[in-house]
mmCIF file with all atom_site columns, C-alpha atoms and ligand atoms in Angstrom:
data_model
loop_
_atom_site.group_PDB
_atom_site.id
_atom_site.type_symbol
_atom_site.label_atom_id
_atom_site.label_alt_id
_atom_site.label_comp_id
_atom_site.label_asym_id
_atom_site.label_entity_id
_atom_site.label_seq_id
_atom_site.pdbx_PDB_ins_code
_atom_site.Cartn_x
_atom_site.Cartn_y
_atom_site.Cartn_z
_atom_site.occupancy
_atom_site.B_iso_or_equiv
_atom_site.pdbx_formal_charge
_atom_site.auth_seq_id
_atom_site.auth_comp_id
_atom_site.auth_asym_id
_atom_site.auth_atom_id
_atom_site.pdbx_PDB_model_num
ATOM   1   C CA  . UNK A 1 1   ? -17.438 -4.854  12.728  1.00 0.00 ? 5   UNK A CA  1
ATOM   2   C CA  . UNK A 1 2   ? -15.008 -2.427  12.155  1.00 0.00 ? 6   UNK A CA  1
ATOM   3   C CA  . UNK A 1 3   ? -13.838 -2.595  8.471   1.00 0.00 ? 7   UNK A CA  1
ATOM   4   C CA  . UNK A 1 4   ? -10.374 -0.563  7.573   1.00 0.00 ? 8   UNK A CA  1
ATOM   5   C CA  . UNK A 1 5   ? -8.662  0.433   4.115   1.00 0.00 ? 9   UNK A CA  1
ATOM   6   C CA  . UNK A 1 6   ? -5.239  0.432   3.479   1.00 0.00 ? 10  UNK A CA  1
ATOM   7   C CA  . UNK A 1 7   ? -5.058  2.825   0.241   1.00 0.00 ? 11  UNK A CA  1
ATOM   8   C CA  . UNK A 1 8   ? -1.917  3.159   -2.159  1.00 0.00 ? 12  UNK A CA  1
ATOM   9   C CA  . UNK A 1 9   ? 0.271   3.020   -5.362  1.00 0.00 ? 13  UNK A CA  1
ATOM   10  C CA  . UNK A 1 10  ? 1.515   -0.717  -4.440  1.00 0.00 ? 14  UNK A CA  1
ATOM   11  C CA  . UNK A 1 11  ? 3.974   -0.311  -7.563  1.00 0.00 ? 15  UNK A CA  1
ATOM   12  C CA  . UNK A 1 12  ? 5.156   -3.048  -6.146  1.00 0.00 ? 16  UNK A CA  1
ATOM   13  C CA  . UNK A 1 13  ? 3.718   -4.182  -2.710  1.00 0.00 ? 17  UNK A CA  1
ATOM   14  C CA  . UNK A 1 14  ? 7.023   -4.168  -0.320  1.00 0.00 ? 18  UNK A CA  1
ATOM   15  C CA  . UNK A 1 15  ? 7.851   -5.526  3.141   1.00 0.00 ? 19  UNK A CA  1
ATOM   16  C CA  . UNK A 1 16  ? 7.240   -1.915  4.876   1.00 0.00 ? 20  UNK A CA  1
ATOM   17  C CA  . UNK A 1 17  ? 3.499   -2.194  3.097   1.00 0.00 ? 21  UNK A CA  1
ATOM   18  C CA  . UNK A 1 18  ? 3.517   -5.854  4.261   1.00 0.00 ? 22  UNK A CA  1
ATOM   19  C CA  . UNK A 1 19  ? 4.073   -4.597  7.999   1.00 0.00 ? 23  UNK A CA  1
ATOM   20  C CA  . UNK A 1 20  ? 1.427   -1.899  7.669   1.00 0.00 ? 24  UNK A CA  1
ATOM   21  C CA  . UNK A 1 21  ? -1.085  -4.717  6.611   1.00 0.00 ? 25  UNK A CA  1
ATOM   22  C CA  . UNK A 1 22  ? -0.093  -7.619  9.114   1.00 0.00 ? 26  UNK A CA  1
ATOM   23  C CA  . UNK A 1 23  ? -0.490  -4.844  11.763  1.00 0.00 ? 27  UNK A CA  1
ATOM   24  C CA  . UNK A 1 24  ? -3.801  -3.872  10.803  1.00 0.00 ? 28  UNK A CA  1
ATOM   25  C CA  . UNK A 1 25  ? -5.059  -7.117  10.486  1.00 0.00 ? 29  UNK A CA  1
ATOM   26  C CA  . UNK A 1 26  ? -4.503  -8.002  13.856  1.00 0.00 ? 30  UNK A CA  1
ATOM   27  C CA  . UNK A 1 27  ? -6.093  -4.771  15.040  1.00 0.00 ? 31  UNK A CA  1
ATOM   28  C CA  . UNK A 1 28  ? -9.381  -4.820  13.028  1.00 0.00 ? 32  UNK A CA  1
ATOM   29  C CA  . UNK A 1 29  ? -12.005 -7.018  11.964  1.00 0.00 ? 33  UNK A CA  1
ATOM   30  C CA  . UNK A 1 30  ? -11.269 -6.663  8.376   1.00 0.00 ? 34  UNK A CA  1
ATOM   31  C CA  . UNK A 1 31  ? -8.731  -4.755  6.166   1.00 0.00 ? 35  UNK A CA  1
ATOM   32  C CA  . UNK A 1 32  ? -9.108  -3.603  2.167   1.00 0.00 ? 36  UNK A CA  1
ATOM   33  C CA  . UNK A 1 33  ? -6.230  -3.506  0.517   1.00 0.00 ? 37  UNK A CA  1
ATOM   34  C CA  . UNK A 1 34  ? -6.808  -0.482  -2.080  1.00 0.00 ? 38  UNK A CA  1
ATOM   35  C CA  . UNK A 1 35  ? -4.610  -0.367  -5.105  1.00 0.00 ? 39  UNK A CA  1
ATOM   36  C CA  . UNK A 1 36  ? -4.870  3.079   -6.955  1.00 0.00 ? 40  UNK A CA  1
ATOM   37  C CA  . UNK A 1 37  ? -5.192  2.731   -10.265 1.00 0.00 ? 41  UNK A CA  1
ATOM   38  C CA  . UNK A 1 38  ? -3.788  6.391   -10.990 1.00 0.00 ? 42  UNK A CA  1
ATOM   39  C CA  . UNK A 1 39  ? -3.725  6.501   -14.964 1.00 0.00 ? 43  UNK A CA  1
ATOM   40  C CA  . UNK A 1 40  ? -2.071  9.766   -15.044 1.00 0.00 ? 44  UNK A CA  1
ATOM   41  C CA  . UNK A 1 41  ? 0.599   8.147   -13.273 1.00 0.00 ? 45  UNK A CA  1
ATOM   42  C CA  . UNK A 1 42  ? 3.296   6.082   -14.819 1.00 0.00 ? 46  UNK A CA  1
ATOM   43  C CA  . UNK A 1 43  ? 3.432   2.906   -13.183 1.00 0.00 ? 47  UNK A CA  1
ATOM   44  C CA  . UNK A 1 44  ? 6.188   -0.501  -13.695 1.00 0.00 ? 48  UNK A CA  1
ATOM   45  C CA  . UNK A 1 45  ? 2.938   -2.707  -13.020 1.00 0.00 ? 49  UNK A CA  1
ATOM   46  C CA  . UNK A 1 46  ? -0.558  -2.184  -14.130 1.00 0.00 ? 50  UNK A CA  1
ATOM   47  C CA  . UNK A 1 47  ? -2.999  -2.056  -11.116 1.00 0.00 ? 51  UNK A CA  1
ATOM   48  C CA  . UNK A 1 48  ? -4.243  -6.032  -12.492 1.00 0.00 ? 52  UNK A CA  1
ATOM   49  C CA  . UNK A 1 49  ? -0.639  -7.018  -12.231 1.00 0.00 ? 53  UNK A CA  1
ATOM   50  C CA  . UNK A 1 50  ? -0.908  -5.182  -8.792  1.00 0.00 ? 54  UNK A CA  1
ATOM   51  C CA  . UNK A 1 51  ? -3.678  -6.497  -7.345  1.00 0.00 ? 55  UNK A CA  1
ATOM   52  C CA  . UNK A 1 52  ? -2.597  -9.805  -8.383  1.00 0.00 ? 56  UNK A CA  1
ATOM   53  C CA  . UNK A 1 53  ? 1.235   -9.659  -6.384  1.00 0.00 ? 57  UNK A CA  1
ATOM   54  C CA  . UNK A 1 54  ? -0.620  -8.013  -3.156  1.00 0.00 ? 58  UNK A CA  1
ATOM   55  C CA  . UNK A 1 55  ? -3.528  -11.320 -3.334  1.00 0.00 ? 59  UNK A CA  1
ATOM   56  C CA  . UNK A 1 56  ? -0.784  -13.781 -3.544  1.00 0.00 ? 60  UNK A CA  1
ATOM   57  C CA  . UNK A 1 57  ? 1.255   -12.227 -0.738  1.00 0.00 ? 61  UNK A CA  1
ATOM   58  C CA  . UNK A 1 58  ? -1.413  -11.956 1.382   1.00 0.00 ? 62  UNK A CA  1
ATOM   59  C CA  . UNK A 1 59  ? -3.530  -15.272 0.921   1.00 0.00 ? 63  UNK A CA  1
ATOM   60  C CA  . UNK A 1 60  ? -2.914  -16.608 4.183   1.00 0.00 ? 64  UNK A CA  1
ATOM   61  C CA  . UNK A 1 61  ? -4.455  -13.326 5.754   1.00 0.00 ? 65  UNK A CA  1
ATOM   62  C CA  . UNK A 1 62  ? -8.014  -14.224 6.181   1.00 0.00 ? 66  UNK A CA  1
ATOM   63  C CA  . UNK A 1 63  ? -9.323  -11.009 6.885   1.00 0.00 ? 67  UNK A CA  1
ATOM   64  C CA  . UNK A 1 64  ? -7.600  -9.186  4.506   1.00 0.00 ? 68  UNK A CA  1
ATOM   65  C CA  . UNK A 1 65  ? -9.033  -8.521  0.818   1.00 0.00 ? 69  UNK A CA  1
ATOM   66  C CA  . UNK A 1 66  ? -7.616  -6.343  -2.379  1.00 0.00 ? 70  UNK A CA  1
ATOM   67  C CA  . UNK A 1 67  ? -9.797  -4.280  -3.848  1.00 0.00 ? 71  UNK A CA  1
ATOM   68  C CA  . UNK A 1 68  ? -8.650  -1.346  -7.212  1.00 0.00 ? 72  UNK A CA  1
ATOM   69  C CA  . UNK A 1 69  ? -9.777  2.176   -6.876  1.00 0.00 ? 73  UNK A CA  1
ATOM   70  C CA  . UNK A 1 70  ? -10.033 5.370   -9.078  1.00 0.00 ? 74  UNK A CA  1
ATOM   71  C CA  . UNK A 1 71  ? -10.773 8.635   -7.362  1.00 0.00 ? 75  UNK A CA  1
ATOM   72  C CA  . UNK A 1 72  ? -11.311 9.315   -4.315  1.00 0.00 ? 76  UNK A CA  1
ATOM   73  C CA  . UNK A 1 73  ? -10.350 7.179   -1.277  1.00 0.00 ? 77  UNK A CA  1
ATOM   74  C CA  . UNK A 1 74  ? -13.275 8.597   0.545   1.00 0.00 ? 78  UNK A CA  1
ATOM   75  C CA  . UNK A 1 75  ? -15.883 7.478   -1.905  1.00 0.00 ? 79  UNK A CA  1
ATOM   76  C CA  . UNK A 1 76  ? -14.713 4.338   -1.971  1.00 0.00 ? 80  UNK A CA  1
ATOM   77  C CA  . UNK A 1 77  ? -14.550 4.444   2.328   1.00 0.00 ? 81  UNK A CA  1
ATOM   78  C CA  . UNK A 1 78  ? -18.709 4.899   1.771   1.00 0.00 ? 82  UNK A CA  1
ATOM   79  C CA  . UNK A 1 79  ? -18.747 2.500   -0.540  1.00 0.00 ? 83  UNK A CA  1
ATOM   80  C CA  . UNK A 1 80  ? -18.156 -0.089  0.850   1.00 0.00 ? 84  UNK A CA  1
ATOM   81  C CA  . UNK A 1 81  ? -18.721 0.748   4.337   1.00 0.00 ? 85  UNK A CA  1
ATOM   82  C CA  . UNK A 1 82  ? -15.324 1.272   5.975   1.00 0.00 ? 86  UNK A CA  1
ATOM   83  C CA  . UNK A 1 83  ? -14.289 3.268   9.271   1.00 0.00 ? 87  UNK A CA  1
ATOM   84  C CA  . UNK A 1 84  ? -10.772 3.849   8.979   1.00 0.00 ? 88  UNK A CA  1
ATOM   85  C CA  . UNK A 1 85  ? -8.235  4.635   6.127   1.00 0.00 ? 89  UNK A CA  1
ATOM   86  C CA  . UNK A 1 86  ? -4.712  3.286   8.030   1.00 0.00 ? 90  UNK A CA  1
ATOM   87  C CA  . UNK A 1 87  ? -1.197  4.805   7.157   1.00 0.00 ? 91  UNK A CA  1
ATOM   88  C CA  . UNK A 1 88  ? 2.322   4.144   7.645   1.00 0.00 ? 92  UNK A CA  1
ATOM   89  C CA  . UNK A 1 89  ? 4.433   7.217   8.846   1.00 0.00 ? 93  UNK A CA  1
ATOM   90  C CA  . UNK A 1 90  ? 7.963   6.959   7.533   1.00 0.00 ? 94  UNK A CA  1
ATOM   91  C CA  . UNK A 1 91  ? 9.498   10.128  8.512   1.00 0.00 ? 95  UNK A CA  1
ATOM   92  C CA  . UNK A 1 92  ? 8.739   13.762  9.260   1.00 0.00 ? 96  UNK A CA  1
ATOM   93  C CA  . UNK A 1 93  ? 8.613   14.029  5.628   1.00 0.00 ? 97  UNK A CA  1
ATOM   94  C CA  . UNK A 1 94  ? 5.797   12.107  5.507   1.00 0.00 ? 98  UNK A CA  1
ATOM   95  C CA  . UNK A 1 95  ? 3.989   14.072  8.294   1.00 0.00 ? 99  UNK A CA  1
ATOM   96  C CA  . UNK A 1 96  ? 2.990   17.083  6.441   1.00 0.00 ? 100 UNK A CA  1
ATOM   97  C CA  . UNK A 1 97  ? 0.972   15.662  3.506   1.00 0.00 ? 101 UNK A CA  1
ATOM   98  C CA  . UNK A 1 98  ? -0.371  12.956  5.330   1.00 0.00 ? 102 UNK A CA  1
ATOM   99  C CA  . UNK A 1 99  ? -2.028  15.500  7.775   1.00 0.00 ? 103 UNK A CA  1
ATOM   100 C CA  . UNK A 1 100 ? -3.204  17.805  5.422   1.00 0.00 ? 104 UNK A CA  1
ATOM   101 C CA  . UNK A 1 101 ? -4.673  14.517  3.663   1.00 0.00 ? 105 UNK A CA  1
ATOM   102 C CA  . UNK A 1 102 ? -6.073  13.353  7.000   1.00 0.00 ? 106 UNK A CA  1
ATOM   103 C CA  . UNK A 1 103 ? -7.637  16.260  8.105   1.00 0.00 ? 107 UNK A CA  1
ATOM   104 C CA  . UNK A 1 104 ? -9.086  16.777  4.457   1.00 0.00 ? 108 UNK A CA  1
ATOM   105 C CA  . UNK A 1 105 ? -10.967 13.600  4.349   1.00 0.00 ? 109 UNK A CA  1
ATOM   106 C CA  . UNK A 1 106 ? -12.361 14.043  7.817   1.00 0.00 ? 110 UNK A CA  1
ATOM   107 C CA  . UNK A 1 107 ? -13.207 17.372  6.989   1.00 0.00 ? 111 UNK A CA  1
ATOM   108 C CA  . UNK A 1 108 ? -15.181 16.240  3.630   1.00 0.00 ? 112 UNK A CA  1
ATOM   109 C CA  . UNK A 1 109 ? -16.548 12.916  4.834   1.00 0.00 ? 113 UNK A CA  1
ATOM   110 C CA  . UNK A 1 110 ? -15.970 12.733  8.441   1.00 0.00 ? 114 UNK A CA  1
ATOM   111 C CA  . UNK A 1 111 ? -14.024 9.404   7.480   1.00 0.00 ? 115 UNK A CA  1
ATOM   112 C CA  . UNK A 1 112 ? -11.182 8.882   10.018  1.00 0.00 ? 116 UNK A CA  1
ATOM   113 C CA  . UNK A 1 113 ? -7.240  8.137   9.263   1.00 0.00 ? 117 UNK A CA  1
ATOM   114 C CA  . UNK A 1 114 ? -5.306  6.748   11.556  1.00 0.00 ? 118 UNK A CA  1
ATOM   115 C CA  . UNK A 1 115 ? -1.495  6.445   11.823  1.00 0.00 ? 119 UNK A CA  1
ATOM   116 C CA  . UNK A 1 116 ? 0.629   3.342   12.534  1.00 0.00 ? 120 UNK A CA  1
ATOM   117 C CA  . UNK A 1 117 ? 4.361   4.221   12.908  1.00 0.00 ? 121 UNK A CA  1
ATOM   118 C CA  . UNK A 1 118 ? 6.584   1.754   10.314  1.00 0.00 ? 122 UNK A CA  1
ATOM   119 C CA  . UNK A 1 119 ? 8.619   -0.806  11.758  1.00 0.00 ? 123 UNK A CA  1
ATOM   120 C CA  . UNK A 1 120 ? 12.527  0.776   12.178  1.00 0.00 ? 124 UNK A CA  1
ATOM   121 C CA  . UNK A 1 121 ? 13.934  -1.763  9.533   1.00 0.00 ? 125 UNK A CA  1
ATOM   122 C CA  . UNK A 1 122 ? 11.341  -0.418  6.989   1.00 0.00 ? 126 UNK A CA  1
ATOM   123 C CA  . UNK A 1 123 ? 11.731  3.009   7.491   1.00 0.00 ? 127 UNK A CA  1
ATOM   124 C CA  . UNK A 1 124 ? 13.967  3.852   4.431   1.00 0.00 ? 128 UNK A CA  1
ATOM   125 C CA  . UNK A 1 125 ? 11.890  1.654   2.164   1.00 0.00 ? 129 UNK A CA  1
ATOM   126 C CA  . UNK A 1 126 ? 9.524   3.046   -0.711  1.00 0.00 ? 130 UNK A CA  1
ATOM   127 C CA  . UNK A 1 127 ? 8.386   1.006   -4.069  1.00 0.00 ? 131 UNK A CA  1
ATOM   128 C CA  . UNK A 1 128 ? 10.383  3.742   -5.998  1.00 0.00 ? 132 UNK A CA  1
ATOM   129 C CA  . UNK A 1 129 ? 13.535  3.051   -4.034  1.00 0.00 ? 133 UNK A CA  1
ATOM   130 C CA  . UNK A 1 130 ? 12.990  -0.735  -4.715  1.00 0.00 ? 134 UNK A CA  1
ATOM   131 C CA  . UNK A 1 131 ? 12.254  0.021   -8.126  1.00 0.00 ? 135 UNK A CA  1
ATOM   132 C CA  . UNK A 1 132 ? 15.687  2.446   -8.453  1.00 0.00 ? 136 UNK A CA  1
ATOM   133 C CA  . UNK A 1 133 ? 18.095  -0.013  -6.873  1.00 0.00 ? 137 UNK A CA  1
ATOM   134 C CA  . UNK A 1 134 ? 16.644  -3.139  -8.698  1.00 0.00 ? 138 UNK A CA  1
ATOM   135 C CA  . UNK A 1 135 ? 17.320  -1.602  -12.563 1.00 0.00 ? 139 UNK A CA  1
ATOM   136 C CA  . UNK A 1 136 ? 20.664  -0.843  -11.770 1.00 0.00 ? 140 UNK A CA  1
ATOM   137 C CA  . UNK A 1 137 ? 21.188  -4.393  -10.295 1.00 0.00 ? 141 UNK A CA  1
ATOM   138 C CA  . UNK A 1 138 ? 20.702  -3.884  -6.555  1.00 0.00 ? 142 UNK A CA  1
ATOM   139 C CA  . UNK A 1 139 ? 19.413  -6.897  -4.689  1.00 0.00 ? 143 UNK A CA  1
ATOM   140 C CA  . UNK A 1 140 ? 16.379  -6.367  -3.114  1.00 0.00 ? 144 UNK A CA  1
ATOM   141 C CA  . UNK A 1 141 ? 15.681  -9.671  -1.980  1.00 0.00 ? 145 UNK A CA  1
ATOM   142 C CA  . UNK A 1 142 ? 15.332  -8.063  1.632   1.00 0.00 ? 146 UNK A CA  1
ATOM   143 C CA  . UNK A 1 143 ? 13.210  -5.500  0.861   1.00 0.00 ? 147 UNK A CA  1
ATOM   144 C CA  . UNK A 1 144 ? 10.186  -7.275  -1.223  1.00 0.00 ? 148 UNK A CA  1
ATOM   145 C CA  . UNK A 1 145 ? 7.895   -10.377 -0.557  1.00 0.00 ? 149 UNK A CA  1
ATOM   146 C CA  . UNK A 1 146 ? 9.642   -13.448 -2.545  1.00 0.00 ? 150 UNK A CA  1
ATOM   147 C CA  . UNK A 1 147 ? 6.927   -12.898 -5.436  1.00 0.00 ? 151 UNK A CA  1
ATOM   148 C CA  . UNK A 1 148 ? 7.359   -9.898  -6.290  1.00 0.00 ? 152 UNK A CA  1
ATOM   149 C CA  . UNK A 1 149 ? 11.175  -10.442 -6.385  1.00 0.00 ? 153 UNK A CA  1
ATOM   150 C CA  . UNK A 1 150 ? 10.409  -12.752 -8.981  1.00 0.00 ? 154 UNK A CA  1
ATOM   151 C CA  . UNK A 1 151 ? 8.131   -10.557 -11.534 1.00 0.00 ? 155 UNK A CA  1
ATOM   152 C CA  . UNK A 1 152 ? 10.146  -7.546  -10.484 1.00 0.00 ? 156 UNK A CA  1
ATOM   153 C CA  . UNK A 1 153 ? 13.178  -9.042  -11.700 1.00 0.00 ? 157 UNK A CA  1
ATOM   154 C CA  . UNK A 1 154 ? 11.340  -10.381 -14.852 1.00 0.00 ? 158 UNK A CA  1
ATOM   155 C CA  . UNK A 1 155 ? 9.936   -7.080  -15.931 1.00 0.00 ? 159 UNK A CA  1
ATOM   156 C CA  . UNK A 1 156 ? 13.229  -5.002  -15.731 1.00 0.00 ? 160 UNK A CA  1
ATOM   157 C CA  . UNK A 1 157 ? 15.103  -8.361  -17.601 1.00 0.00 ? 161 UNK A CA  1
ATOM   158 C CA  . UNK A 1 158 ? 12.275  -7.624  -20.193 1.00 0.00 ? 162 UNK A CA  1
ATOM   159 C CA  . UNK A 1 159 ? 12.363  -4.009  -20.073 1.00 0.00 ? 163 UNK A CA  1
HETATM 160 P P1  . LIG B 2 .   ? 5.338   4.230   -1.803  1.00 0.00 ? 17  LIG B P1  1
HETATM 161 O O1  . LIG B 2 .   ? 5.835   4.329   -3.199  1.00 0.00 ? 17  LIG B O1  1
HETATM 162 O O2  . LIG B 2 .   ? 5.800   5.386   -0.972  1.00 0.00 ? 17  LIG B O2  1
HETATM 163 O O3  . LIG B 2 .   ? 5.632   2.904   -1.172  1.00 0.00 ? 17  LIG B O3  1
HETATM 164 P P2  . LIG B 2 .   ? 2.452   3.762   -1.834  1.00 0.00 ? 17  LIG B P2  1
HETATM 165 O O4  . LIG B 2 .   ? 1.408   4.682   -2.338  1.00 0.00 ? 17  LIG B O4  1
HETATM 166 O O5  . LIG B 2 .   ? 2.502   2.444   -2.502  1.00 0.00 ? 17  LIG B O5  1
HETATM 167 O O6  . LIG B 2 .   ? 3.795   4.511   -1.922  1.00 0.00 ? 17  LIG B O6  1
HETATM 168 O O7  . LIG B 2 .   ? 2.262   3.531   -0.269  1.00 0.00 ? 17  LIG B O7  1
HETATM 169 C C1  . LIG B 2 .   ? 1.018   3.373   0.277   1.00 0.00 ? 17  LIG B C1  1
HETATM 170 C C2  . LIG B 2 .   ? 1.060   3.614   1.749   1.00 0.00 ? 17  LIG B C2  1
HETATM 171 O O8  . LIG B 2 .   ? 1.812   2.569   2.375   1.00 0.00 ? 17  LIG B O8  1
HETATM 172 C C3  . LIG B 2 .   ? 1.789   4.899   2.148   1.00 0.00 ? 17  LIG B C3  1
HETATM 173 O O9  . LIG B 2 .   ? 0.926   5.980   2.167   1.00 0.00 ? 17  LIG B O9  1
HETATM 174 C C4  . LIG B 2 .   ? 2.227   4.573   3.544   1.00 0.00 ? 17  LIG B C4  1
HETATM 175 O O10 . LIG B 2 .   ? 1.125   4.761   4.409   1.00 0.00 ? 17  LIG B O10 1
HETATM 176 C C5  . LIG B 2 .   ? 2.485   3.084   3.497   1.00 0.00 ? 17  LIG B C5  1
HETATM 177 N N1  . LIG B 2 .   ? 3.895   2.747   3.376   1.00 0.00 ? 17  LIG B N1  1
HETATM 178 C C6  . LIG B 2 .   ? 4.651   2.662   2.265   1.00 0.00 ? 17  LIG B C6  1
HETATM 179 N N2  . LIG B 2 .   ? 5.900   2.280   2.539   1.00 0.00 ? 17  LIG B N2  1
HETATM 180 C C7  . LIG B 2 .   ? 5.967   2.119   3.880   1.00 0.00 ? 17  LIG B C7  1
HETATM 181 C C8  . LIG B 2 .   ? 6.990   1.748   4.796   1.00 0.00 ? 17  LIG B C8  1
HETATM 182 N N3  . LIG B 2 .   ? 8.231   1.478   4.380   1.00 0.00 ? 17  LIG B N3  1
HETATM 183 N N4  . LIG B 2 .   ? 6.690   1.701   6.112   1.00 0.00 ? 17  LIG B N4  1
HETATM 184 C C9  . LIG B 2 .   ? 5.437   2.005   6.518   1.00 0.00 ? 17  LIG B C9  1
HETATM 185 N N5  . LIG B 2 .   ? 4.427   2.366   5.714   1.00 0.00 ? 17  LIG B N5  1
HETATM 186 C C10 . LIG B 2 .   ? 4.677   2.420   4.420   1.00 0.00 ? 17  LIG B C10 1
#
C-alpha cells in the first residue's frame, strides 16, 4: 500500500494543484490532500473553508482524502503512515527551495519527496496569481475548478 501526501497552502485549490493530484492518484494507492493551516500566514480562506473547496473538487477521486495540518509535514508523514510527500515543479525558481526542503525531510525523517513536473498549461499558475487577477476583475474561469470560481468570486464581492 503505498500511501502519498500532497502538502500545501490550497488558498484556493487551482487547476495546476488539480493536475498534481489526478496524477498522483493514478500513480499510488492512496493520496492525502494536506491543507496547511499556517496561522501566521494571512490567508483569503480559512483552512475549513479550504478543506471544504479541495473535498468537493475531488469527490469523484476515490482514493484521494483531505486532511488539515499544523507543523511539520514530516510528523504528519509518520502519522499517519505515508511514503511519499509529492510536488509540482513550476520553474527553476521552484527548484532551489524545494530541494533544500526535500533533502531536509529525508535528512530528518528519512521520508521521501518526489517531483512531478506541472502540466505546460499550468506552469504560470499559483493561488496568489489567481487571487491577484480575480480582485482586480480578471477572469479566472480557466484557471480554477468551477467551485471555487464561485466562492472566490463571492468572497472578493464581499470583501
Ligand atoms: P501556491 O500558492 O504556489 O499555489 P501551495 O502551497 O498552495 O502554493 O501549493 C502547494 C503545492 O502544489 C506546491 O508546493 C506545488 O508542489 C504544487 N503546485 C502549486 N501550483 C502548481 C502548478 N501550477 N503546477 C504544478 N504544481 C503546483
Amino acid at each position: 500500500m503505498i500511501r502519498v501526501v500532497c502538502p500545501g497552502s490550497f488558498d484556493p485549490v487551482t487547476n495546476g494543484h488539480m493536475d498534481i493530484i489526478t496524477r498522483a492518484a493514478r500513480l499510488h494507492d492512496e493520496v492525502i490532500v494536506a491543507v496547511l493551516r499556517n496561522v501566521a500566514k494571512s490567508s483569503l480562506f480559512t483552512a475549513d473553508e479550504r478543506v471544504g473547496m479541495l473535498r468537493e473538487v475531488t469527490k469523484d477521486y476515490a482514493n484521494v482524502r483531505v486532511a488539515k495540518f499544523d507543523g511539520l509535514i514530516v510528523d504528519f508523514c509518520r502519522a499517519h503512515d505515508v511514503s511519499a510527500i509529492v510536488k509540482g515543479l513550476r520553474a527553476v525558481s521552484d527548484f532551489d527551495y524545494e530541494m533544500q526542503m526535500a533533502q531536509m525531510n529525508y535528512a530528518q525523517a528519512g521520508v521521501e519527496t518526489l517531483f512531478m513536473t506541472t502540466n505546460p498549461l499550468y506552469a504560470f499558475l499559483s493561488s496568489s496569481l489567481v487571487k491577484e487577477f480575480a480582485s482586480y476583475g480578471g477572469d479566472v474561469a480557466s484557471l480554477v475548478p468551477e467551485p471555487v470560481l464561485r466562492r472566490l468570486t463571492e468572497r472578493l464581492a464581499r470583501d
